[in-house]
Structures are given as C-alpha cells and as structure tokens.
PDB file of C-alpha atoms in Angstrom:
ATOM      1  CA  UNK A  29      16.879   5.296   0.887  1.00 70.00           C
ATOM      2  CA  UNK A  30      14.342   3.563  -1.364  1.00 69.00           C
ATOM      3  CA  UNK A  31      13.134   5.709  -4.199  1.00 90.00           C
ATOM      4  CA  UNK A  32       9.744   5.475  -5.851  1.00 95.00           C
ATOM      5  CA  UNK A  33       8.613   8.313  -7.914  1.00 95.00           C
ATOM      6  CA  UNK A  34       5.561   8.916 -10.071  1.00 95.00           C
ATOM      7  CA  UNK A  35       5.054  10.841 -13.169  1.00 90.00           C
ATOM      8  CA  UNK A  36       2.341  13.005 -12.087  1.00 92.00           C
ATOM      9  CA  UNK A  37       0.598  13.874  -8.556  1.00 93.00           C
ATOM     10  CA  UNK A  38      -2.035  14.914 -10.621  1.00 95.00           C
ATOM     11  CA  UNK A  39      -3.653  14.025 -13.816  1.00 97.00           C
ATOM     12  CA  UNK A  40      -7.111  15.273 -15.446  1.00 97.00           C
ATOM     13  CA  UNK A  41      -7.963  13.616 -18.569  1.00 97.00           C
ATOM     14  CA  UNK A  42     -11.271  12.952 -20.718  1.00 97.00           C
ATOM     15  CA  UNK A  43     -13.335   9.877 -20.993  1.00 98.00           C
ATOM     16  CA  UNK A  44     -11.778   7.738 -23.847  1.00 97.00           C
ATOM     17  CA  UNK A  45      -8.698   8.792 -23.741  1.00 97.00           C
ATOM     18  CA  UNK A  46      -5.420   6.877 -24.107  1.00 97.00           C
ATOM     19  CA  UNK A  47      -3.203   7.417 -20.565  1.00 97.00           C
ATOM     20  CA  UNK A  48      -0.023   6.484 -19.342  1.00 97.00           C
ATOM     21  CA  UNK A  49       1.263   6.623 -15.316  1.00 97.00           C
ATOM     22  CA  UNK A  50       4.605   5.888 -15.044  1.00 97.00           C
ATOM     23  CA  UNK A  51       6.765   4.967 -12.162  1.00 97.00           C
ATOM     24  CA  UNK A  52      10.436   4.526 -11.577  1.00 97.00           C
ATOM     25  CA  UNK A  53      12.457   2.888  -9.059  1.00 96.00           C
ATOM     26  CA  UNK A  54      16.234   3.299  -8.247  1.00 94.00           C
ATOM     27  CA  UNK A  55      16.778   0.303  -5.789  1.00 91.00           C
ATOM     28  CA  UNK A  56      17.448  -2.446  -8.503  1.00 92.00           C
ATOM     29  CA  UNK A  57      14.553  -4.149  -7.250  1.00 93.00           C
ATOM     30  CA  UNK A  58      12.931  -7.011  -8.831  1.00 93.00           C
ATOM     31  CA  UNK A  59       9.347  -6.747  -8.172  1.00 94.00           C
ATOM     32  CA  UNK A  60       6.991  -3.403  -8.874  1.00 96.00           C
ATOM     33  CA  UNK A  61       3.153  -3.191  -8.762  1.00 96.00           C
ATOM     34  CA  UNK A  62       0.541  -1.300  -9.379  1.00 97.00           C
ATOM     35  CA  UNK A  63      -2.722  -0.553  -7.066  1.00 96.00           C
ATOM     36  CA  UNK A  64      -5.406   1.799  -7.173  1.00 96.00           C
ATOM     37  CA  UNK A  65      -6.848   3.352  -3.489  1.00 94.00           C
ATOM     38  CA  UNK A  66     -10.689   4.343  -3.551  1.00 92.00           C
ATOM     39  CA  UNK A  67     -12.308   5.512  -0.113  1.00 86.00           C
ATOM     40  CA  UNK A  68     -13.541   2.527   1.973  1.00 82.00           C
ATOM     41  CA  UNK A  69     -11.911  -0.401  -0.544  1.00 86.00           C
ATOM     42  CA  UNK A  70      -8.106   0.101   0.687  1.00 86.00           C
ATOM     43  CA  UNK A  71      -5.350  -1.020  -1.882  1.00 92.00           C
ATOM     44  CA  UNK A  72      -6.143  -2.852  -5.327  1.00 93.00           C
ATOM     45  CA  UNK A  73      -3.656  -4.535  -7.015  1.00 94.00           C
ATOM     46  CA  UNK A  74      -4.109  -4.021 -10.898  1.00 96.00           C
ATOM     47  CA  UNK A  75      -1.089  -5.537 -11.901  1.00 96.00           C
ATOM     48  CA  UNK A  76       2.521  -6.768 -10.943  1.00 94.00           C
ATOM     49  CA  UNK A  77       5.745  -7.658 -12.452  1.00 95.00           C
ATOM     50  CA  UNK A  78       8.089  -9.920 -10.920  1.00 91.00           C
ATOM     51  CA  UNK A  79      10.953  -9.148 -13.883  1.00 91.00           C
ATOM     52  CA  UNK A  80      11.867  -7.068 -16.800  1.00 93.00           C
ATOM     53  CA  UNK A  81       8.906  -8.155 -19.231  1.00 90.00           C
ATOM     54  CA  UNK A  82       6.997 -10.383 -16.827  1.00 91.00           C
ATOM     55  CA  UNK A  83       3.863  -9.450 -15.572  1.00 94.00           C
ATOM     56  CA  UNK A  84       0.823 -10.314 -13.584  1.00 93.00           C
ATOM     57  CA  UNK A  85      -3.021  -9.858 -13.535  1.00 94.00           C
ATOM     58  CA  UNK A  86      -3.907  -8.542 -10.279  1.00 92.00           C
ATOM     59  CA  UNK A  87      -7.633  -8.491  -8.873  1.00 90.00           C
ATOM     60  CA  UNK A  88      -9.313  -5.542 -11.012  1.00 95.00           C
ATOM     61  CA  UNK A  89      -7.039  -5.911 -14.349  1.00 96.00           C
ATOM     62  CA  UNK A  90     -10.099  -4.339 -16.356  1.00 96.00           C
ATOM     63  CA  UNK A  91      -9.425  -1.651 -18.601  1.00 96.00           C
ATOM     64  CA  UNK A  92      -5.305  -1.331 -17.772  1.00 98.00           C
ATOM     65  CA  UNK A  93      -2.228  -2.893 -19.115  1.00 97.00           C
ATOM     66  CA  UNK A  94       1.259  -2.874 -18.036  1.00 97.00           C
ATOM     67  CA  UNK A  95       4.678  -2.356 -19.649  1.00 97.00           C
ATOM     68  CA  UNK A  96       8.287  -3.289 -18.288  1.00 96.00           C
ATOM     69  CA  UNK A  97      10.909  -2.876 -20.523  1.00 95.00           C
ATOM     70  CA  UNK A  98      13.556  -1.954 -17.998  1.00 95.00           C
ATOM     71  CA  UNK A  99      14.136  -2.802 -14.360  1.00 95.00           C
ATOM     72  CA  UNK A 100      13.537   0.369 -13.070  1.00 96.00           C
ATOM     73  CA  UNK A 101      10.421   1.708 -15.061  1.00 97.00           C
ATOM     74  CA  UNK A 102       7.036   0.213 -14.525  1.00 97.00           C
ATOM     75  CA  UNK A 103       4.535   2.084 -16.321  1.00 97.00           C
ATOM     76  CA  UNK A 104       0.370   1.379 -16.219  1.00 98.00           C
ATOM     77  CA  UNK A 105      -1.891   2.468 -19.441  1.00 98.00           C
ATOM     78  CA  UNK A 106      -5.367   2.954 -19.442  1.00 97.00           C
ATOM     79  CA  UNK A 107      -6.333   2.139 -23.017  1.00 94.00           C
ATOM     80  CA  UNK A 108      -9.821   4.267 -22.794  1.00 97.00           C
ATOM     81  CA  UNK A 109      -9.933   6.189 -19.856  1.00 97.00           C
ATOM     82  CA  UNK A 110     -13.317   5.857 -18.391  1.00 97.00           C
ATOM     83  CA  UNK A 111     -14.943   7.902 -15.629  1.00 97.00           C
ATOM     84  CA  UNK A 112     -14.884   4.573 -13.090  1.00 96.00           C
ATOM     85  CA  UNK A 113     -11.150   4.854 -13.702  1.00 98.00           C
ATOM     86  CA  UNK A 114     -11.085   8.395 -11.479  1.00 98.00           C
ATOM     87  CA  UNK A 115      -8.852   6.944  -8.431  1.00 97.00           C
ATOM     88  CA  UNK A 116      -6.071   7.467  -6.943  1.00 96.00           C
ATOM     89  CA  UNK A 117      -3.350   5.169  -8.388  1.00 97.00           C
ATOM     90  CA  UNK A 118      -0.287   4.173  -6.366  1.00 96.00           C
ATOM     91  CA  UNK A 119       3.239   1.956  -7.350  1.00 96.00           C
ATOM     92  CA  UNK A 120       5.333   0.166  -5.689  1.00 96.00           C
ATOM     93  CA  UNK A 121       8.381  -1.552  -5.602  1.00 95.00           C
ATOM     94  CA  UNK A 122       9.438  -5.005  -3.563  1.00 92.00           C
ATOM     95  CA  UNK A 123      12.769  -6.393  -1.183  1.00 87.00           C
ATOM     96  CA  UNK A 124      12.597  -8.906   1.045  1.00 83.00           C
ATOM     97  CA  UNK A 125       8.723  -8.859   1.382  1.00 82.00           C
ATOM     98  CA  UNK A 126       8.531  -5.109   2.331  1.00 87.00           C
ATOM     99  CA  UNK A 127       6.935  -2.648  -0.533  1.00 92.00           C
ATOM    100  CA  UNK A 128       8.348   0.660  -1.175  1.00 93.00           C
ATOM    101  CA  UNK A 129       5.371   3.191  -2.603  1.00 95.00           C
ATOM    102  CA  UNK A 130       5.485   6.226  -4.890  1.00 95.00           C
ATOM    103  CA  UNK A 131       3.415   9.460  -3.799  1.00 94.00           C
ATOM    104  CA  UNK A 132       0.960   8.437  -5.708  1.00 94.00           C
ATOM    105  CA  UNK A 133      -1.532   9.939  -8.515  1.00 96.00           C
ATOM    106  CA  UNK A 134      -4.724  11.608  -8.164  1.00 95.00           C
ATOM    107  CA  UNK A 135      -5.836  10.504 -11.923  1.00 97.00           C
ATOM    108  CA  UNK A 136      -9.606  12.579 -12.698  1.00 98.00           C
ATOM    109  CA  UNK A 137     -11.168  11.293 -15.624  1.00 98.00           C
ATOM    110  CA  UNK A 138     -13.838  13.663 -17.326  1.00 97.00           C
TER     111      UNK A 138
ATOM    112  CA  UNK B   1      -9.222 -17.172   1.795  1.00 75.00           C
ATOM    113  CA  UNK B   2      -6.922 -14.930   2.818  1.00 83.00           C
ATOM    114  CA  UNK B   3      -8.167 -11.631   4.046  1.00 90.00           C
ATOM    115  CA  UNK B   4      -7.341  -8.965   6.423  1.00 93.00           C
ATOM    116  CA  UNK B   5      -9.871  -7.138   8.529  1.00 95.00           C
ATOM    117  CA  UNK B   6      -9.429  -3.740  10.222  1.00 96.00           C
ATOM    118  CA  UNK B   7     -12.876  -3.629  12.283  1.00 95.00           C
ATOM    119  CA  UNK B   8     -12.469   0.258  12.750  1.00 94.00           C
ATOM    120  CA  UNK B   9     -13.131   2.445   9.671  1.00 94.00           C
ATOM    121  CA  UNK B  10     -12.207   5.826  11.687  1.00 95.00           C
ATOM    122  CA  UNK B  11     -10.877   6.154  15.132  1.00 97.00           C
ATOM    123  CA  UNK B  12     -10.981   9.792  17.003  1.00 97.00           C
ATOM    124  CA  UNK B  13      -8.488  10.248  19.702  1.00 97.00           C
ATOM    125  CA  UNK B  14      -7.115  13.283  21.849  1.00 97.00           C
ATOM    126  CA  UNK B  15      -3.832  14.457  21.441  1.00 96.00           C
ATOM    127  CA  UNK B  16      -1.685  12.798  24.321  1.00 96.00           C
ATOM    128  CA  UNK B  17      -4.234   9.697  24.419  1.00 97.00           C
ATOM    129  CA  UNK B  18      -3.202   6.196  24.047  1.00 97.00           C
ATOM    130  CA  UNK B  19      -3.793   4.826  20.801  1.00 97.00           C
ATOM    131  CA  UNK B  20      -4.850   1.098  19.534  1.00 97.00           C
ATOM    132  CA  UNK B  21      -5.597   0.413  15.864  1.00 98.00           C
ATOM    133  CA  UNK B  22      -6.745  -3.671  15.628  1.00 98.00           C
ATOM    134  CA  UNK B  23      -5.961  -5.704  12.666  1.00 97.00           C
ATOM    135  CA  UNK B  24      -6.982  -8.890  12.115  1.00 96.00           C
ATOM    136  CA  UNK B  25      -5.937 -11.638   9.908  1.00 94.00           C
ATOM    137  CA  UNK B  26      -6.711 -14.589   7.615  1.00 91.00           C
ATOM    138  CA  UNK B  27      -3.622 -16.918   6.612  1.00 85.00           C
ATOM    139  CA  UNK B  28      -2.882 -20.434   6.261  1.00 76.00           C
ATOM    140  CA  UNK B  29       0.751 -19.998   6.805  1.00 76.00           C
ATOM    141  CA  UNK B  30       3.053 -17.956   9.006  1.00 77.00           C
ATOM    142  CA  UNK B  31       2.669 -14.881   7.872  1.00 85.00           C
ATOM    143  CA  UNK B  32       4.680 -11.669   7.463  1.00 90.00           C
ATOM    144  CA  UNK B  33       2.768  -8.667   8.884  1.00 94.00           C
ATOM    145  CA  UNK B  34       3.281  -5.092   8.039  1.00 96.00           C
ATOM    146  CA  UNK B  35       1.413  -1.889   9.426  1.00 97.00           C
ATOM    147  CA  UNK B  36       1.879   1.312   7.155  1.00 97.00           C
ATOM    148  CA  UNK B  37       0.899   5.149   7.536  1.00 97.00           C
ATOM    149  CA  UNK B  38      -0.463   6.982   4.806  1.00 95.00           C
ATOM    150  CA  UNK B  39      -0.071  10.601   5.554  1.00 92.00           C
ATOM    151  CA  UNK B  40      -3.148  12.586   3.894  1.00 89.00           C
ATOM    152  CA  UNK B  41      -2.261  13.539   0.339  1.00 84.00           C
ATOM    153  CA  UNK B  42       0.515  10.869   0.461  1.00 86.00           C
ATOM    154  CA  UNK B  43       2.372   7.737  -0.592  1.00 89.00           C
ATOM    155  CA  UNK B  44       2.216   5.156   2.340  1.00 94.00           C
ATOM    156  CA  UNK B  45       5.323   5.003   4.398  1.00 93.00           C
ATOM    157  CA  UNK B  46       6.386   1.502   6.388  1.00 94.00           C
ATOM    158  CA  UNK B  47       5.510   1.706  10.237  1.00 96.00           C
ATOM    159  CA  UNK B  48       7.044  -1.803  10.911  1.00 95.00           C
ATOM    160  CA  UNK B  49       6.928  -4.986  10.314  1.00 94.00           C
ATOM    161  CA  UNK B  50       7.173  -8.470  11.523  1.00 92.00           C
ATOM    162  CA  UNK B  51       8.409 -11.759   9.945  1.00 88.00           C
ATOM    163  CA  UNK B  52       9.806 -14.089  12.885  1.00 84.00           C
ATOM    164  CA  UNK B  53      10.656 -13.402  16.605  1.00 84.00           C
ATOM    165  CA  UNK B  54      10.223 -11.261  19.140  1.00 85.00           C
ATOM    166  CA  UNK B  55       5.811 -11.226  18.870  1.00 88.00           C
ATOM    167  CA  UNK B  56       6.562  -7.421  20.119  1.00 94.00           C
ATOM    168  CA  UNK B  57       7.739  -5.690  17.551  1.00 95.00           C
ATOM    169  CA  UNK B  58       9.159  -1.931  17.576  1.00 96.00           C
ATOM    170  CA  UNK B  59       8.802   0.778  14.806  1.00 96.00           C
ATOM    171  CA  UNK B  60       9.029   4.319  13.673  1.00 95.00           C
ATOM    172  CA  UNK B  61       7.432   7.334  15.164  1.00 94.00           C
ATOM    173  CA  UNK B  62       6.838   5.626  18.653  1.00 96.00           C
ATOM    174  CA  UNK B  63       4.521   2.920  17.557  1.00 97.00           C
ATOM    175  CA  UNK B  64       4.605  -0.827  18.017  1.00 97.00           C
ATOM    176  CA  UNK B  65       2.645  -3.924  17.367  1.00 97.00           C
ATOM    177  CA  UNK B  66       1.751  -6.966  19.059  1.00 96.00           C
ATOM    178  CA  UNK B  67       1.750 -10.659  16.907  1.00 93.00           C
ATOM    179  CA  UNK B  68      -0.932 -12.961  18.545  1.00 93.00           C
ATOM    180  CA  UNK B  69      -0.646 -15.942  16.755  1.00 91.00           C
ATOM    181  CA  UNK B  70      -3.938 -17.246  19.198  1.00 91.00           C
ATOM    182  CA  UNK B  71      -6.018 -14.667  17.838  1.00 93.00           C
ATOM    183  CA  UNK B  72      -5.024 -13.915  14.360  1.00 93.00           C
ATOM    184  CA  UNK B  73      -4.414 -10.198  15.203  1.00 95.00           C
ATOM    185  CA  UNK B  74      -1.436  -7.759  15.019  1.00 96.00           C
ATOM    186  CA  UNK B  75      -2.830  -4.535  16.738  1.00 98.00           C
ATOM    187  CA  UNK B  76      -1.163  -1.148  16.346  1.00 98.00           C
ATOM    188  CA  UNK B  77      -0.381   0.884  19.416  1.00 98.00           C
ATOM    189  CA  UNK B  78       1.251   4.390  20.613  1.00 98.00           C
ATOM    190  CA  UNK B  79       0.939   5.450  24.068  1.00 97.00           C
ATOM    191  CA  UNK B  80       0.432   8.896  23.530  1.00 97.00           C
ATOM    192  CA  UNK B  81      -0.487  10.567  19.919  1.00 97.00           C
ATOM    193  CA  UNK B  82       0.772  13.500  18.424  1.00 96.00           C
ATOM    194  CA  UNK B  83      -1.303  16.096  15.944  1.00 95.00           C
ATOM    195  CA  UNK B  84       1.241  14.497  13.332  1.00 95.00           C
ATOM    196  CA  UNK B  85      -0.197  11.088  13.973  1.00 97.00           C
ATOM    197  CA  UNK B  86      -3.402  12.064  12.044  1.00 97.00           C
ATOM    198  CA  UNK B  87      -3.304   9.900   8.696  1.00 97.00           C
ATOM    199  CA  UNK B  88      -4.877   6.432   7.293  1.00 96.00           C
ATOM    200  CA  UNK B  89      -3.207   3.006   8.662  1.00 97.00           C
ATOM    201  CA  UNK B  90      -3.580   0.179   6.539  1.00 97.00           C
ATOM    202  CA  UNK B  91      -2.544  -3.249   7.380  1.00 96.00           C
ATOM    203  CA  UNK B  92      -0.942  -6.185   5.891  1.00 95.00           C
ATOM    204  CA  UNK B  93      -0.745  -9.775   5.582  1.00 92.00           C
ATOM    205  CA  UNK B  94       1.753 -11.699   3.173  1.00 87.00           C
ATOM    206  CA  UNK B  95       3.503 -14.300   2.619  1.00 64.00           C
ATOM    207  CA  UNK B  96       5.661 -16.093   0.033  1.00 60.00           C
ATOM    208  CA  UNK B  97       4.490 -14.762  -3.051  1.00 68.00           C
ATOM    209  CA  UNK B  98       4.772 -11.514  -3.949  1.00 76.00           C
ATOM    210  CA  UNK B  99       1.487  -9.866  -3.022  1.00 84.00           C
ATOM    211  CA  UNK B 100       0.590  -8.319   0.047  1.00 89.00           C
ATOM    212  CA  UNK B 101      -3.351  -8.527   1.338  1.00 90.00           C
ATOM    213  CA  UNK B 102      -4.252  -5.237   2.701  1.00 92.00           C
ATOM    214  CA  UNK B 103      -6.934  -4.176   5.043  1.00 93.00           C
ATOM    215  CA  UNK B 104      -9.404  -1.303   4.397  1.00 93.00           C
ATOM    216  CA  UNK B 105      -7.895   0.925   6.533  1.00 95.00           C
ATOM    217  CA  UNK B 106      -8.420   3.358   9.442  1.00 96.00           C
ATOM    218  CA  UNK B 107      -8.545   6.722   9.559  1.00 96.00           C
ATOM    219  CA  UNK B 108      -7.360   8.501  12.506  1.00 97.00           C
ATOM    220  CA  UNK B 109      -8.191  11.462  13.815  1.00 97.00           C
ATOM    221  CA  UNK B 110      -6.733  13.409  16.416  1.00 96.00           C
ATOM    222  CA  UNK B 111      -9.024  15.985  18.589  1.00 94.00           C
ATOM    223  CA  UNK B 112      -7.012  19.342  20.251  1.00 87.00           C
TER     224      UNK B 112
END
C-alpha cells in the first residue's frame, strides 16, 4: 500500500513565525502536492511538484514555498506564519491520475 | 472553466437508508472522475474512480457511481448506510495534467 505520512497531526505556532510541514512518500512516485482544506472551500492546491526540484504555483501560493530535494520528501514552509494561515494542510502524492493523501495537519497559528 | 459542483453542502440520512451524493462537472475533455471519503479527523481515502468504460463503476465500502456523460454528473450511491459511513465526500474532476479540480464537499450525516 501507498504511504503518505506527515510530520505533525498537529502544530500550534505564533504569528510570524518561520514553519515547516513536511511530507514523505514511499511509492517512488513522481508527482506530490500540497493543499490546504478550510470548512465550506474544499481542497486548495498551494503548490505541486512534478520532479525532484520542479515545482508549481498552485491557486493560493501566498505566503508558502516549497522544497524537493529528494523524490520522496516534499516539504511546504510558511515564511511568516500568519493567523489566515490556521488550516488544515494536507499532501499528496500522484500514479496514474489517482492521489494518495497524508493524514493531514491541523496547523493553529497564534 | 473547469469546475466541479457538489449542490449538497450536508446530507442527513438514517442508518439503513439509501444514499445519493450528486456531483456535477465542468470539463472540456473526457475526464477522469474520482469520489473520495474523508473520515472526520482524517486524510481522504479513494472511494473509486473512473477513467474509461463501464459508465457504472464499483468501489470500496459498498458504494458506486454512475458516469452520465449527458448530464455532466457522476453521482455517489450506497443502498443502505452504515454509522461508519458518516464522513465528508469530496469529488473530482481531472484530466491530463496533473491537478485534480475538487468539489466543496458534502458532509454526511447518519441519524440512529
């Protein structure tokens, strides 16, 4: 089976500071992406990356960045955290159309 | 534009009732269509999914989906819910990029 997991489930950290969410896959797979989930606006992409050091702008790119150094590690930074950043923040990985999700994490920003 | 609409924001159901969740789409192309669960608390897990075929289209749990390519919609369905079943449903559209276009969601909630 597909495995996506995510640093933390849950995450409290105060306005302006520097944050990093990290997810890892171990399917080899290609593609990995980043979305937030806020109540009533479904799934946001932030970012994706098709390859090792590749990435995309998604919709709400705003205030994130990306890394991908390796295959399997796709990690999302929040350069100030803000208090519009409090979300929950979900990754994914991609085969053959169909996306694989992490459990997710509930970030809090104070 | 491409966009995905899931009319119902919440949907309350009895335990043993049949169960419909509509999704409708926007896509110039043939699309791929996926239907996922989110427990509550949870990652979201693949229900099923359909790229080609057979417009009936079997998944986990008990639930399937109709493709009507007339109407633009690929509506969920279980004939008879569970307690278990209670979670978010989110729909999909994509195609041959990599991004997926995702509905709002439903909520679903199951009555005793």
């Amino acid at each position: 089976d597909v495995k996506v997991t995510q640093s933390s489930r849950y995450l409290v950290k105060r306005t302006g500071e520097k944050v990093f969410l990290e997810c890892v896959q171990d399917m080899d797979h290609e593609n990995m992406f980043w979305y937030r989930q806020d109540p009533g606006l479904g799934l946001r992409l932030i970012y994706f990356s098709y390859d090792v050091k590749m990435k995309e702008k998604g919709d709400i790119p705003e205030g994130y960045s990306v890394s991908r150094e390796k295959k399997e590690r796709f990690s999302l930074i929040l350069e100030s955290a803000s208090t519009n950043q409090t979300s929950m923040y979900l990754c994914a990985s991609r085969e053959r159309g169909e996306q694989f999700f992490g459990p997710g994490t509930r970030l809090t920003v104070l | 534009a491409q966009s995905v609409t899931q009319p119902d924001i919440h949907i309350t159901v009895s335990e043993g009732a049949s169960l419909e969740l509509r999704c409708n789409y926007s896509y110039g192309a043939t699309p791929y269509l996926f239907w996922y669960v989110q427990p509550p608390g949870q990652g979201l897990q693949l229900l099923l999914k359909y790229f080609s075929g057979d417009t009936l289209v079997q998944g986990i749990k008990g639930f399937e989906a109709g493709f009507k390519r007339s109407q633009s919609s690929f509506n969920l369905r279980k004939p008879s819910v569970h307690w278990s079943d209670a979670a978010e449903y989110f729909c999909a559209v994509g195609g041959s990029n990599y991004q997926l276009i995702w509905g709002a969601g439903t909520k679903l909630i199951i009555k005793p």
